[in-house]
């Protein structure tokens, strides 16, 4: 299982491949706000763990293992954003909050959150009830 730092890199690399068709060290460094040397070190670890294949000066490609994990991580991020939106978290806080919690939840918790989001999607009136309860609690505070 990748570390939280490895997850951040895999998620970024996967997104770059989806958006551009490639991922360069400079793009990864810029996206994660780290030094290119840090990216190179992490890419070497990810290569060793078979998430990608890296050839110096030639670039990198995600393995099927890397693609699968990258997609899973991107999907987790999107799900958590949707969950926080559903429960009424202010939009300005969502990205920061997702970044703060995504590595600390078990995949079991993610599955439960996914089920809850789907429940609200199927029953929009329940989401309205939730928002009404939140307004009531806010007015009591």
JSON list of C-alpha atoms in Angstrom, two decimals:
[
{"chain": "A", "resi": 1, "resn": "UNK", "atom": "CA", "xyz": [0.00, 0.00, 0.00]},
{"chain": "A", "resi": 2, "resn": "UNK", "atom": "CA", "xyz": [1.42, 3.40, -0.93]},
{"chain": "A", "resi": 3, "resn": "UNK", "atom": "CA", "xyz": [2.21, 6.02, 1.70]},
{"chain": "A", "resi": 4, "resn": "UNK", "atom": "CA", "xyz": [0.16, 9.27, 1.75]},
{"chain": "A", "resi": 5, "resn": "UNK", "atom": "CA", "xyz": [3.01, 11.02, -0.07]},
{"chain": "A", "resi": 6, "resn": "UNK", "atom": "CA", "xyz": [3.13, 8.29, -2.72]},
{"chain": "A", "resi": 7, "resn": "UNK", "atom": "CA", "xyz": [-0.63, 8.62, -3.09]},
{"chain": "A", "resi": 8, "resn": "UNK", "atom": "CA", "xyz": [-0.32, 12.36, -3.76]},
{"chain": "A", "resi": 9, "resn": "UNK", "atom": "CA", "xyz": [2.25, 11.70, -6.48]},
{"chain": "A", "resi": 10, "resn": "UNK", "atom": "CA", "xyz": [0.24, 8.88, -8.06]},
{"chain": "A", "resi": 11, "resn": "UNK", "atom": "CA", "xyz": [-2.90, 10.99, -8.05]},
{"chain": "A", "resi": 12, "resn": "UNK", "atom": "CA", "xyz": [-1.07, 13.93, -9.68]},
{"chain": "A", "resi": 13, "resn": "UNK", "atom": "CA", "xyz": [0.66, 11.72, -12.26]},
{"chain": "A", "resi": 14, "resn": "UNK", "atom": "CA", "xyz": [-2.60, 9.99, -13.15]},
{"chain": "A", "resi": 15, "resn": "UNK", "atom": "CA", "xyz": [-4.37, 13.34, -13.57]},
{"chain": "A", "resi": 16, "resn": "UNK", "atom": "CA", "xyz": [-1.57, 14.65, -15.78]},
{"chain": "A", "resi": 17, "resn": "UNK", "atom": "CA", "xyz": [-1.80, 11.59, -18.02]},
{"chain": "A", "resi": 18, "resn": "UNK", "atom": "CA", "xyz": [-5.57, 12.06, -18.22]},
{"chain": "A", "resi": 19, "resn": "UNK", "atom": "CA", "xyz": [-5.25, 15.76, -19.06]},
{"chain": "A", "resi": 20, "resn": "UNK", "atom": "CA", "xyz": [-2.11, 15.84, -21.23]},
{"chain": "A", "resi": 21, "resn": "UNK", "atom": "CA", "xyz": [-1.26, 12.28, -22.16]},
{"chain": "A", "resi": 22, "resn": "UNK", "atom": "CA", "xyz": [2.08, 12.53, -20.35]},
{"chain": "A", "resi": 23, "resn": "UNK", "atom": "CA", "xyz": [3.62, 13.59, -17.05]},
{"chain": "A", "resi": 24, "resn": "UNK", "atom": "CA", "xyz": [6.93, 15.41, -16.85]},
{"chain": "A", "resi": 25, "resn": "UNK", "atom": "CA", "xyz": [8.97, 15.88, -13.69]},
{"chain": "A", "resi": 26, "resn": "UNK", "atom": "CA", "xyz": [8.53, 19.66, -14.00]},
{"chain": "A", "resi": 27, "resn": "UNK", "atom": "CA", "xyz": [4.73, 19.33, -14.29]},
{"chain": "A", "resi": 28, "resn": "UNK", "atom": "CA", "xyz": [4.55, 17.06, -11.26]},
{"chain": "A", "resi": 29, "resn": "UNK", "atom": "CA", "xyz": [6.82, 19.38, -9.24]},
{"chain": "A", "resi": 30, "resn": "UNK", "atom": "CA", "xyz": [4.72, 22.41, -10.16]},
{"chain": "A", "resi": 31, "resn": "UNK", "atom": "CA", "xyz": [1.43, 20.64, -9.39]},
{"chain": "A", "resi": 32, "resn": "UNK", "atom": "CA", "xyz": [2.59, 19.41, -6.00]},
{"chain": "A", "resi": 33, "resn": "UNK", "atom": "CA", "xyz": [4.65, 22.50, -5.20]},
{"chain": "A", "resi": 34, "resn": "UNK", "atom": "CA", "xyz": [7.83, 20.51, -4.57]},
{"chain": "A", "resi": 35, "resn": "UNK", "atom": "CA", "xyz": [11.36, 20.55, -5.99]},
{"chain": "A", "resi": 36, "resn": "UNK", "atom": "CA", "xyz": [12.07, 18.50, -9.12]},
{"chain": "A", "resi": 37, "resn": "UNK", "atom": "CA", "xyz": [14.69, 16.55, -7.18]},
{"chain": "A", "resi": 38, "resn": "UNK", "atom": "CA", "xyz": [11.96, 15.41, -4.76]},
{"chain": "A", "resi": 39, "resn": "UNK", "atom": "CA", "xyz": [9.86, 14.29, -7.71]},
{"chain": "A", "resi": 40, "resn": "UNK", "atom": "CA", "xyz": [12.74, 12.28, -9.13]},
{"chain": "A", "resi": 41, "resn": "UNK", "atom": "CA", "xyz": [13.29, 10.51, -5.81]},
{"chain": "A", "resi": 42, "resn": "UNK", "atom": "CA", "xyz": [9.60, 9.65, -5.50]},
{"chain": "A", "resi": 43, "resn": "UNK", "atom": "CA", "xyz": [9.38, 8.49, -9.11]},
{"chain": "A", "resi": 44, "resn": "UNK", "atom": "CA", "xyz": [12.25, 6.12, -8.41]},
{"chain": "A", "resi": 45, "resn": "UNK", "atom": "CA", "xyz": [10.36, 4.71, -5.40]},
{"chain": "A", "resi": 46, "resn": "UNK", "atom": "CA", "xyz": [7.17, 4.36, -7.46]},
{"chain": "A", "resi": 47, "resn": "UNK", "atom": "CA", "xyz": [9.19, 2.60, -10.17]},
{"chain": "A", "resi": 48, "resn": "UNK", "atom": "CA", "xyz": [10.68, 0.23, -7.59]},
{"chain": "A", "resi": 49, "resn": "UNK", "atom": "CA", "xyz": [7.16, -0.55, -6.30]},
{"chain": "A", "resi": 50, "resn": "UNK", "atom": "CA", "xyz": [5.95, -1.19, -9.88]},
{"chain": "A", "resi": 51, "resn": "UNK", "atom": "CA", "xyz": [3.46, 1.71, -10.06]},
{"chain": "A", "resi": 52, "resn": "UNK", "atom": "CA", "xyz": [5.32, 3.15, -13.03]},
{"chain": "A", "resi": 53, "resn": "UNK", "atom": "CA", "xyz": [8.29, 2.64, -15.30]},
{"chain": "A", "resi": 54, "resn": "UNK", "atom": "CA", "xyz": [10.83, 5.44, -15.29]},
{"chain": "A", "resi": 55, "resn": "UNK", "atom": "CA", "xyz": [13.74, 5.90, -17.65]},
{"chain": "A", "resi": 56, "resn": "UNK", "atom": "CA", "xyz": [16.00, 8.84, -16.95]},
{"chain": "A", "resi": 57, "resn": "UNK", "atom": "CA", "xyz": [15.72, 11.50, -19.68]},
{"chain": "A", "resi": 58, "resn": "UNK", "atom": "CA", "xyz": [13.00, 9.50, -21.42]},
{"chain": "A", "resi": 59, "resn": "UNK", "atom": "CA", "xyz": [10.08, 9.98, -19.06]},
{"chain": "A", "resi": 60, "resn": "UNK", "atom": "CA", "xyz": [7.70, 7.69, -17.30]},
{"chain": "A", "resi": 61, "resn": "UNK", "atom": "CA", "xyz": [4.65, 5.57, -17.95]},
{"chain": "A", "resi": 62, "resn": "UNK", "atom": "CA", "xyz": [2.14, 4.23, -15.48]},
{"chain": "A", "resi": 63, "resn": "UNK", "atom": "CA", "xyz": [1.89, 0.47, -15.17]},
{"chain": "A", "resi": 64, "resn": "UNK", "atom": "CA", "xyz": [-1.54, -1.15, -14.96]},
{"chain": "A", "resi": 65, "resn": "UNK", "atom": "CA", "xyz": [-1.04, -1.21, -11.17]},
{"chain": "A", "resi": 66, "resn": "UNK", "atom": "CA", "xyz": [-0.24, 2.53, -11.24]},
{"chain": "A", "resi": 67, "resn": "UNK", "atom": "CA", "xyz": [-3.21, 3.35, -13.45]},
{"chain": "A", "resi": 68, "resn": "UNK", "atom": "CA", "xyz": [-5.56, 1.37, -11.24]},
{"chain": "A", "resi": 69, "resn": "UNK", "atom": "CA", "xyz": [-4.29, 3.04, -8.06]},
{"chain": "A", "resi": 70, "resn": "UNK", "atom": "CA", "xyz": [-4.19, 6.50, -9.67]},
{"chain": "A", "resi": 71, "resn": "UNK", "atom": "CA", "xyz": [-7.81, 6.19, -10.81]},
{"chain": "A", "resi": 72, "resn": "UNK", "atom": "CA", "xyz": [-8.84, 4.92, -7.39]},
{"chain": "A", "resi": 73, "resn": "UNK", "atom": "CA", "xyz": [-7.16, 7.91, -5.72]},
{"chain": "A", "resi": 74, "resn": "UNK", "atom": "CA", "xyz": [-8.70, 10.44, -8.11]},
{"chain": "A", "resi": 75, "resn": "UNK", "atom": "CA", "xyz": [-12.12, 8.82, -7.63]},
{"chain": "A", "resi": 76, "resn": "UNK", "atom": "CA", "xyz": [-11.67, 8.97, -3.84]},
{"chain": "A", "resi": 77, "resn": "UNK", "atom": "CA", "xyz": [-10.85, 12.68, -4.05]},
{"chain": "A", "resi": 78, "resn": "UNK", "atom": "CA", "xyz": [-13.90, 13.41, -6.22]},
{"chain": "A", "resi": 79, "resn": "UNK", "atom": "CA", "xyz": [-16.14, 11.35, -3.91]},
{"chain": "A", "resi": 80, "resn": "UNK", "atom": "CA", "xyz": [-14.96, 13.22, -0.82]},
{"chain": "A", "resi": 81, "resn": "UNK", "atom": "CA", "xyz": [-15.54, 16.57, -2.55]},
{"chain": "A", "resi": 82, "resn": "UNK", "atom": "CA", "xyz": [-19.05, 15.43, -3.46]},
{"chain": "A", "resi": 83, "resn": "UNK", "atom": "CA", "xyz": [-19.66, 14.20, 0.09]},
{"chain": "A", "resi": 84, "resn": "UNK", "atom": "CA", "xyz": [-18.57, 17.46, 1.68]},
{"chain": "A", "resi": 85, "resn": "UNK", "atom": "CA", "xyz": [-20.69, 19.41, -0.82]},
{"chain": "A", "resi": 86, "resn": "UNK", "atom": "CA", "xyz": [-23.67, 17.16, -0.05]},
{"chain": "A", "resi": 87, "resn": "UNK", "atom": "CA", "xyz": [-23.44, 17.73, 3.69]},
{"chain": "A", "resi": 88, "resn": "UNK", "atom": "CA", "xyz": [-23.17, 21.49, 3.22]},
{"chain": "A", "resi": 89, "resn": "UNK", "atom": "CA", "xyz": [-19.48, 22.29, 3.73]},
{"chain": "A", "resi": 90, "resn": "UNK", "atom": "CA", "xyz": [-18.65, 25.72, 2.35]},
{"chain": "A", "resi": 91, "resn": "UNK", "atom": "CA", "xyz": [-17.10, 25.53, -1.12]},
{"chain": "A", "resi": 92, "resn": "UNK", "atom": "CA", "xyz": [-14.07, 27.56, 0.00]},
{"chain": "A", "resi": 93, "resn": "UNK", "atom": "CA", "xyz": [-13.20, 24.82, 2.52]},
{"chain": "A", "resi": 94, "resn": "UNK", "atom": "CA", "xyz": [-13.79, 21.70, 0.45]},
{"chain": "A", "resi": 95, "resn": "UNK", "atom": "CA", "xyz": [-10.44, 21.27, -1.34]},
{"chain": "A", "resi": 96, "resn": "UNK", "atom": "CA", "xyz": [-8.39, 21.93, 1.80]},
{"chain": "A", "resi": 97, "resn": "UNK", "atom": "CA", "xyz": [-10.60, 19.63, 3.86]},
{"chain": "A", "resi": 98, "resn": "UNK", "atom": "CA", "xyz": [-10.38, 16.80, 1.33]},
{"chain": "A", "resi": 99, "resn": "UNK", "atom": "CA", "xyz": [-6.60, 17.14, 1.24]},
{"chain": "A", "resi": 100, "resn": "UNK", "atom": "CA", "xyz": [-6.63, 16.96, 5.04]},
{"chain": "A", "resi": 101, "resn": "UNK", "atom": "CA", "xyz": [-8.74, 13.83, 5.38]},
{"chain": "A", "resi": 102, "resn": "UNK", "atom": "CA", "xyz": [-8.30, 11.72, 2.26]},
{"chain": "A", "resi": 103, "resn": "UNK", "atom": "CA", "xyz": [-5.22, 9.85, 3.51]},
{"chain": "A", "resi": 104, "resn": "UNK", "atom": "CA", "xyz": [-6.68, 9.17, 6.93]},
{"chain": "A", "resi": 105, "resn": "UNK", "atom": "CA", "xyz": [-9.80, 7.26, 5.94]},
{"chain": "A", "resi": 106, "resn": "UNK", "atom": "CA", "xyz": [-9.89, 3.52, 5.45]},
{"chain": "A", "resi": 107, "resn": "UNK", "atom": "CA", "xyz": [-11.22, 2.15, 2.19]},
{"chain": "A", "resi": 108, "resn": "UNK", "atom": "CA", "xyz": [-14.11, 0.76, 4.26]},
{"chain": "A", "resi": 109, "resn": "UNK", "atom": "CA", "xyz": [-14.97, 4.32, 5.33]},
{"chain": "A", "resi": 110, "resn": "UNK", "atom": "CA", "xyz": [-14.69, 5.48, 1.71]},
{"chain": "A", "resi": 111, "resn": "UNK", "atom": "CA", "xyz": [-17.14, 2.76, 0.66]},
{"chain": "A", "resi": 112, "resn": "UNK", "atom": "CA", "xyz": [-19.59, 3.83, 3.38]},
{"chain": "A", "resi": 113, "resn": "UNK", "atom": "CA", "xyz": [-19.31, 7.48, 2.30]},
{"chain": "A", "resi": 114, "resn": "UNK", "atom": "CA", "xyz": [-19.89, 6.40, -1.29]},
{"chain": "A", "resi": 115, "resn": "UNK", "atom": "CA", "xyz": [-23.06, 4.60, -0.20]},
{"chain": "A", "resi": 116, "resn": "UNK", "atom": "CA", "xyz": [-24.25, 7.66, 1.72]},
{"chain": "A", "resi": 117, "resn": "UNK", "atom": "CA", "xyz": [-23.62, 9.98, -1.24]},
{"chain": "A", "resi": 118, "resn": "UNK", "atom": "CA", "xyz": [-25.53, 7.58, -3.48]},
{"chain": "A", "resi": 119, "resn": "UNK", "atom": "CA", "xyz": [-28.39, 7.52, -0.94]},
{"chain": "A", "resi": 120, "resn": "UNK", "atom": "CA", "xyz": [-28.64, 11.31, -1.06]},
{"chain": "A", "resi": 121, "resn": "UNK", "atom": "CA", "xyz": [-28.40, 11.23, -4.86]},
{"chain": "A", "resi": 122, "resn": "UNK", "atom": "CA", "xyz": [-31.35, 8.82, -5.04]},
{"chain": "A", "resi": 123, "resn": "UNK", "atom": "CA", "xyz": [-33.36, 10.66, -2.38]},
{"chain": "A", "resi": 124, "resn": "UNK", "atom": "CA", "xyz": [-32.85, 14.42, -2.91]},
{"chain": "A", "resi": 125, "resn": "UNK", "atom": "CA", "xyz": [-35.53, 15.19, -0.33]},
{"chain": "A", "resi": 126, "resn": "UNK", "atom": "CA", "xyz": [-33.25, 13.66, 2.33]},
{"chain": "A", "resi": 127, "resn": "UNK", "atom": "CA", "xyz": [-30.49, 16.12, 1.41]},
{"chain": "A", "resi": 128, "resn": "UNK", "atom": "CA", "xyz": [-33.01, 18.96, 1.77]},
{"chain": "A", "resi": 129, "resn": "UNK", "atom": "CA", "xyz": [-33.94, 17.61, 5.22]},
{"chain": "A", "resi": 130, "resn": "UNK", "atom": "CA", "xyz": [-30.27, 17.48, 6.16]},
{"chain": "A", "resi": 131, "resn": "UNK", "atom": "CA", "xyz": [-29.78, 21.11, 5.11]},
{"chain": "A", "resi": 132, "resn": "UNK", "atom": "CA", "xyz": [-32.86, 22.13, 7.09]},
{"chain": "A", "resi": 133, "resn": "UNK", "atom": "CA", "xyz": [-31.52, 20.43, 10.23]},
{"chain": "A", "resi": 134, "resn": "UNK", "atom": "CA", "xyz": [-28.19, 22.19, 9.74]},
{"chain": "A", "resi": 135, "resn": "UNK", "atom": "CA", "xyz": [-29.94, 25.57, 9.48]},
{"chain": "A", "resi": 136, "resn": "UNK", "atom": "CA", "xyz": [-31.87, 24.80, 12.67]},
{"chain": "A", "resi": 137, "resn": "UNK", "atom": "CA", "xyz": [-28.70, 23.84, 14.53]},
{"chain": "A", "resi": 138, "resn": "UNK", "atom": "CA", "xyz": [-26.88, 26.94, 13.23]},
{"chain": "A", "resi": 139, "resn": "UNK", "atom": "CA", "xyz": [-29.70, 29.18, 14.46]},
{"chain": "A", "resi": 140, "resn": "UNK", "atom": "CA", "xyz": [-29.54, 27.58, 17.92]},
{"chain": "A", "resi": 141, "resn": "UNK", "atom": "CA", "xyz": [-25.81, 28.21, 18.23]}
]
